Amino acid sequence: MSLTLKRIFMAVFGLLGALALWPCLLTLQFLQPRFPGYLVFTLAQGMVLGLVFGAFFGSFEGVVVSSRPKAFKGFAFGAVFGALAGAVGVLGGQFFLFAAGSIMWRSASARNSVGLAVAGGLAWTIVGLFLALIEGVRARSSRKLLVGLAGGAIGGLAGGTALSALSYFYPDEPLSLLAGLLLFGLLLGGFYSLFENRFSSGALMLLNGPLKGKEYYILSKKMRIGSAADCDIVLKGYPEVEVLHATVYLRDGKVFIEQEKPSARLLLNDEPPAGRSLRPEDVLAVGKAKFIYGYFS
């Protein structure tokens, strides 16, 4: 999958998450009088929001690398972590919103609805940050955490401001809530994918076989390559690929690859890697699968 296509997919996942979340939030709003207090209601909203968006974003990497087990594991992890993160994020966001709103209300621009929308957007930034960190936490990758911090902050602020503005100008309108959620999901997913390439140490693109053209961005200290479903790069359907064939790893800012067993066929430009770091346009042979290493736009 090319970088452009991956960005489109990530944005689509954000939109799908918003569509799935919309009826859930409408149901909670309908049931709001039954909650013992606004704090509990807010907590429930945050948990549902985090669960839905977390499940979608958590499964994304598995879908991209065509690994069903990884997608299901990511879905489950994203849902659980997202529910917890959503609750904390929404509560933190509400605290910030109340504090900022109180200050703004006493200022000269007290009744400036745009200012309140921005304050609401800053509150949603906290939610976006937590949601965008899911993949980094799951993969235990500092680079993916950086992607989440950058993408979550900007996407959460932009999408959250739009969501807050629509909710402010069109209160109690289900379609305005839907439009706001769609913008939030779209911008959160879009900005996350935008920063992914910037924080990567290059990518491996398959040159042959059923997954030809698919790109795998190097964002973790270690990436396992093999035919097993739990590998980071799953080469299912490629001859002479071991269950765990090779490992790509980062050291001192450089990318290296080494075979996991002597029988695993691994060539770098038709020669054994011999501990050399990868350079742009290097060609790797992993079994019968061929990759090219580089920075792709």
Coordinates of C-alpha atoms in Angstrom, one line a residue:
M1 CA 0.0 0.0 0.0
S2 CA 1.5 3.4 -1.0
L3 CA 1.8 6.3 1.4
T4 CA -1.0 8.2 -0.4
L5 CA -3.3 5.2 -0.2
K6 CA -2.5 4.6 3.4
R7 CA -3.3 8.2 4.3
I8 CA -6.6 7.8 2.5
F9 CA -7.3 4.6 4.4
M10 CA -6.5 6.2 7.7
A11 CA -8.8 9.1 7.0
V12 CA -11.5 6.7 6.0
F13 CA -11.1 4.7 9.2
G14 CA -11.6 8.0 11.1
L15 CA -14.8 8.6 9.2
L16 CA -16.0 5.0 9.8
G17 CA -15.3 5.5 13.5
A18 CA -17.3 8.7 13.5
L19 CA -20.3 7.0 11.8
A20 CA -20.2 4.1 14.3
L21 CA -19.9 6.5 17.2
W22 CA -22.8 8.8 16.2
P23 CA -25.8 6.6 17.2
C24 CA -24.0 5.6 20.4
L25 CA -23.6 9.2 21.5
L26 CA -27.2 10.0 20.5
T27 CA -28.4 7.1 22.6
L28 CA -26.4 8.3 25.6
Q29 CA -27.8 11.8 25.1
F30 CA -31.3 10.4 25.1
L31 CA -30.6 8.5 28.3
Q32 CA -28.8 11.5 30.0
P33 CA -31.7 12.2 32.5
R34 CA -31.2 8.7 33.9
F35 CA -27.5 9.3 34.8
P36 CA -26.9 10.3 38.5
G37 CA -25.0 13.4 37.5
Y38 CA -23.3 15.2 34.6
L39 CA -19.9 13.9 35.6
V40 CA -21.0 10.3 35.2
F41 CA -22.6 11.2 31.9
T42 CA -19.4 12.8 30.7
L43 CA -17.4 9.8 31.8
A44 CA -19.7 7.4 29.9
Q45 CA -19.4 9.6 26.8
G46 CA -15.7 9.5 27.0
M47 CA -15.5 5.8 27.4
V48 CA -17.8 5.1 24.5
L49 CA -16.0 7.6 22.3
G50 CA -12.6 6.1 23.2
L51 CA -13.8 2.6 22.8
V52 CA -15.2 3.1 19.2
F53 CA -12.4 5.3 17.9
G54 CA -9.8 3.2 19.7
A55 CA -11.1 0.0 18.1
F56 CA -11.0 1.4 14.6
F57 CA -7.6 3.1 14.9
G58 CA -6.2 0.0 16.8
S59 CA -7.1 -2.4 14.0
F60 CA -5.7 -0.1 11.3
E61 CA -2.1 -1.5 11.2
G62 CA -3.3 -5.1 11.0
V63 CA -5.6 -4.2 8.1
V64 CA -2.7 -2.4 6.3
V65 CA -0.3 -5.3 6.6
S66 CA -3.0 -7.8 5.7
S67 CA -2.8 -9.6 9.0
R68 CA -6.2 -10.6 10.3
P69 CA -4.9 -11.8 13.8
K70 CA -3.0 -8.5 14.2
A71 CA -6.1 -6.5 13.2
F72 CA -8.3 -8.4 15.7
K73 CA -5.7 -8.0 18.5
G74 CA -5.4 -4.3 17.6
F75 CA -9.1 -3.9 17.6
A76 CA -9.4 -5.4 21.1
F77 CA -6.4 -3.5 22.5
G78 CA -7.6 -0.3 21.0
A79 CA -11.1 -0.7 22.4
V80 CA -9.9 -1.3 25.9
F81 CA -7.2 1.3 25.9
G82 CA -9.4 3.7 24.0
A83 CA -12.2 3.4 26.6
L84 CA -9.8 4.2 29.4
A85 CA -8.1 6.9 27.5
G86 CA -11.4 8.4 26.3
A87 CA -12.6 8.7 29.9
V88 CA -9.4 10.3 31.1
G89 CA -9.2 12.5 28.1
V90 CA -12.8 13.8 28.2
L91 CA -12.6 14.4 32.0
G92 CA -9.4 16.3 31.5
G93 CA -10.8 18.2 28.5
Q94 CA -14.0 19.1 30.5
F95 CA -11.9 20.4 33.3
F96 CA -9.9 22.5 30.9
L97 CA -13.0 23.7 29.1
F98 CA -14.7 24.8 32.3
A99 CA -11.5 26.6 33.5
A100 CA -10.9 28.3 30.1
G101 CA -14.6 29.1 29.6
S102 CA -14.8 30.8 33.0
I103 CA -11.8 33.0 32.3
M104 CA -13.1 33.9 28.8
W105 CA -16.5 34.7 30.2
R106 CA -15.0 37.3 32.5
S107 CA -12.9 38.8 29.8
A108 CA -13.8 41.5 27.2
S109 CA -14.4 38.7 24.7
A110 CA -16.5 36.9 27.2
R111 CA -19.4 36.1 24.9
N112 CA -17.3 35.4 21.8
S113 CA -18.6 32.1 20.6
V114 CA -15.5 31.6 18.4
G115 CA -13.4 31.8 21.5
L116 CA -15.5 29.2 23.3
A117 CA -15.3 26.9 20.2
V118 CA -11.5 27.2 20.3
A119 CA -11.6 26.4 24.1
G120 CA -13.7 23.4 23.3
G121 CA -11.3 22.4 20.6
L122 CA -8.4 22.5 23.1
A123 CA -10.4 20.2 25.3
W124 CA -10.9 17.8 22.4
T125 CA -7.1 18.0 21.7
I126 CA -6.6 16.1 25.0
V127 CA -9.0 13.4 23.7
G128 CA -7.3 13.3 20.3
L129 CA -3.9 12.9 22.0
F130 CA -4.9 9.9 24.0
L131 CA -6.6 8.2 21.0
A132 CA -3.6 8.8 18.7
L133 CA -1.2 7.2 21.2
I134 CA -3.0 3.8 21.0
E135 CA -0.7 2.3 18.3
G136 CA 2.4 3.7 19.9
V137 CA 1.5 2.1 23.3
R138 CA 0.5 -1.2 21.7
A139 CA 3.7 -1.4 19.6
R140 CA 5.9 0.0 22.4
S141 CA 7.4 2.3 19.8
S142 CA 8.7 5.7 20.8
R143 CA 8.5 6.9 17.2
K144 CA 4.9 5.9 16.9
L145 CA 4.3 7.7 20.2
L146 CA 5.8 10.9 18.6
V147 CA 3.5 10.4 15.6
G148 CA 0.6 10.1 17.9
L149 CA 1.6 13.2 19.9
A150 CA 2.0 15.3 16.8
G151 CA -1.0 14.0 14.8
G152 CA -3.2 13.8 17.9
A153 CA -2.5 17.3 19.0
I154 CA -3.0 19.0 15.6
G155 CA -5.8 16.7 14.4
G156 CA -7.6 16.8 17.8
L157 CA -7.4 20.6 17.9
A158 CA -8.6 21.1 14.3
G159 CA -11.3 18.5 14.5
G160 CA -12.3 19.4 18.0
T161 CA -12.7 23.1 17.2
A162 CA -14.9 22.2 14.3
L163 CA -17.0 19.8 16.5
S164 CA -17.3 22.3 19.3
A165 CA -18.3 25.1 16.9
L166 CA -21.0 23.0 15.3
S167 CA -22.3 21.9 18.7
Y168 CA -22.3 25.5 19.8
F169 CA -24.1 27.0 16.8
Y170 CA -26.4 24.1 16.3
P171 CA -27.2 22.7 19.7
D172 CA -29.5 19.6 20.0
E173 CA -29.1 19.0 16.2
P174 CA -28.2 15.3 15.5
L175 CA -26.8 16.1 12.1
S176 CA -24.5 18.8 13.5
L177 CA -23.1 16.2 15.9
L178 CA -22.6 13.8 13.0
A179 CA -20.8 16.5 10.9
G180 CA -18.6 17.4 13.9
L181 CA -17.7 13.8 14.6
L182 CA -16.9 13.2 10.9
L183 CA -14.6 16.2 10.9
F184 CA -12.9 15.1 14.1
G185 CA -12.3 11.5 12.9
L186 CA -11.2 12.7 9.4
L187 CA -8.7 15.3 10.7
L188 CA -7.4 13.0 13.5
G189 CA -6.7 10.1 11.1
G190 CA -5.4 12.4 8.4
F191 CA -2.9 14.3 10.6
Y192 CA -1.7 11.0 12.2
S193 CA -0.9 9.5 8.8
L194 CA 0.7 12.8 7.7
F195 CA 3.2 12.7 10.5
E196 CA 3.9 9.0 10.1
N197 CA 6.3 9.4 7.2
R198 CA 8.1 12.3 8.9
F199 CA 9.1 10.2 11.9
S200 CA 9.9 7.0 10.1
S201 CA 13.4 5.8 9.3
G202 CA 12.4 4.9 5.8
A203 CA 10.3 2.1 4.4
L204 CA 10.5 -1.3 2.8
M205 CA 8.4 -1.6 -0.4
L206 CA 7.6 -5.1 -1.9
L207 CA 8.6 -5.4 -5.5
N208 CA 7.0 -8.7 -6.3
G209 CA 4.3 -11.3 -5.4
P210 CA 0.8 -10.9 -4.1
L211 CA 1.6 -7.9 -1.9
K212 CA 3.6 -6.0 -4.6
G213 CA 3.7 -2.3 -4.0
K214 CA 2.9 -2.5 -0.3
E215 CA 5.0 -0.2 1.9
Y216 CA 6.1 -0.9 5.5
Y217 CA 7.3 2.1 7.4
I218 CA 10.1 1.6 9.9
L219 CA 8.8 3.2 13.1
S220 CA 9.8 0.6 15.7
K221 CA 13.2 -0.4 17.1
K222 CA 12.6 -3.9 15.8
M223 CA 10.4 -5.2 13.1
R224 CA 10.0 -9.0 12.5
I225 CA 9.6 -10.4 9.0
G226 CA 8.2 -13.8 8.3
S227 CA 5.2 -15.9 7.4
A228 CA 3.8 -16.0 10.9
A229 CA 0.6 -14.0 11.5
D230 CA 2.1 -12.1 14.4
C231 CA 5.1 -10.8 12.5
D232 CA 5.3 -7.0 11.7
I233 CA 5.7 -7.8 8.0
V234 CA 3.7 -10.9 7.1
L235 CA 4.9 -12.5 3.9
K236 CA 2.1 -15.1 3.5
G237 CA 2.2 -16.8 0.1
Y238 CA 5.9 -16.2 -0.6
P239 CA 8.1 -19.3 -1.1
E240 CA 11.2 -19.9 1.0
V241 CA 10.0 -17.6 3.8
E242 CA 10.5 -18.9 7.3
V243 CA 8.0 -18.5 10.1
L244 CA 10.4 -15.9 11.6
H245 CA 12.8 -15.1 8.8
A246 CA 14.6 -11.8 9.6
T247 CA 14.5 -8.8 11.9
V248 CA 14.9 -5.1 10.9
Y249 CA 16.2 -3.0 13.7
L250 CA 17.4 0.5 14.4
R251 CA 20.8 1.3 15.9
D252 CA 22.3 4.8 16.1
G253 CA 19.8 6.2 13.7
K254 CA 20.6 3.6 11.0
V255 CA 18.6 0.6 9.7
F256 CA 20.0 -2.9 9.8
I257 CA 18.6 -6.4 8.9
E258 CA 19.7 -9.8 10.1
Q259 CA 18.5 -13.3 9.5
E260 CA 17.0 -15.3 12.3
K261 CA 18.4 -18.6 11.4
P262 CA 21.3 -19.7 9.1
S263 CA 18.9 -21.4 6.7
A264 CA 16.8 -18.2 6.1
R265 CA 17.7 -16.8 2.7
L266 CA 18.5 -13.1 3.1
L267 CA 20.4 -11.1 0.5
L268 CA 21.2 -7.4 0.3
N269 CA 21.9 -6.4 -3.3
D270 CA 22.5 -10.1 -4.1
E271 CA 25.0 -10.4 -1.3
P272 CA 24.8 -11.3 2.4
P273 CA 24.1 -8.2 4.5
A274 CA 27.3 -8.7 6.6
G275 CA 26.2 -6.2 9.1
R276 CA 25.9 -3.3 6.7
S277 CA 23.2 -0.6 7.3
L278 CA 20.5 -0.1 4.6
R279 CA 20.8 2.7 2.2
P280 CA 18.2 4.2 -0.2
E281 CA 17.5 2.0 -3.2
D282 CA 19.0 -1.1 -1.6
V283 CA 17.2 -4.3 -2.7
L284 CA 16.5 -7.0 -0.2
A285 CA 15.7 -10.6 -0.9
V286 CA 13.8 -12.3 1.9
G287 CA 13.2 -15.8 0.6
K288 CA 11.6 -15.2 -2.7
A289 CA 10.2 -11.8 -1.6
K290 CA 12.0 -8.7 -2.8
F291 CA 12.0 -5.3 -1.1
I292 CA 13.5 -2.0 -2.0
Y293 CA 14.4 0.3 0.9
G294 CA 14.0 4.1 0.7
Y295 CA 11.9 7.1 1.5
F296 CA 8.7 7.2 -0.5
S297 CA 6.3 10.0 -1.0

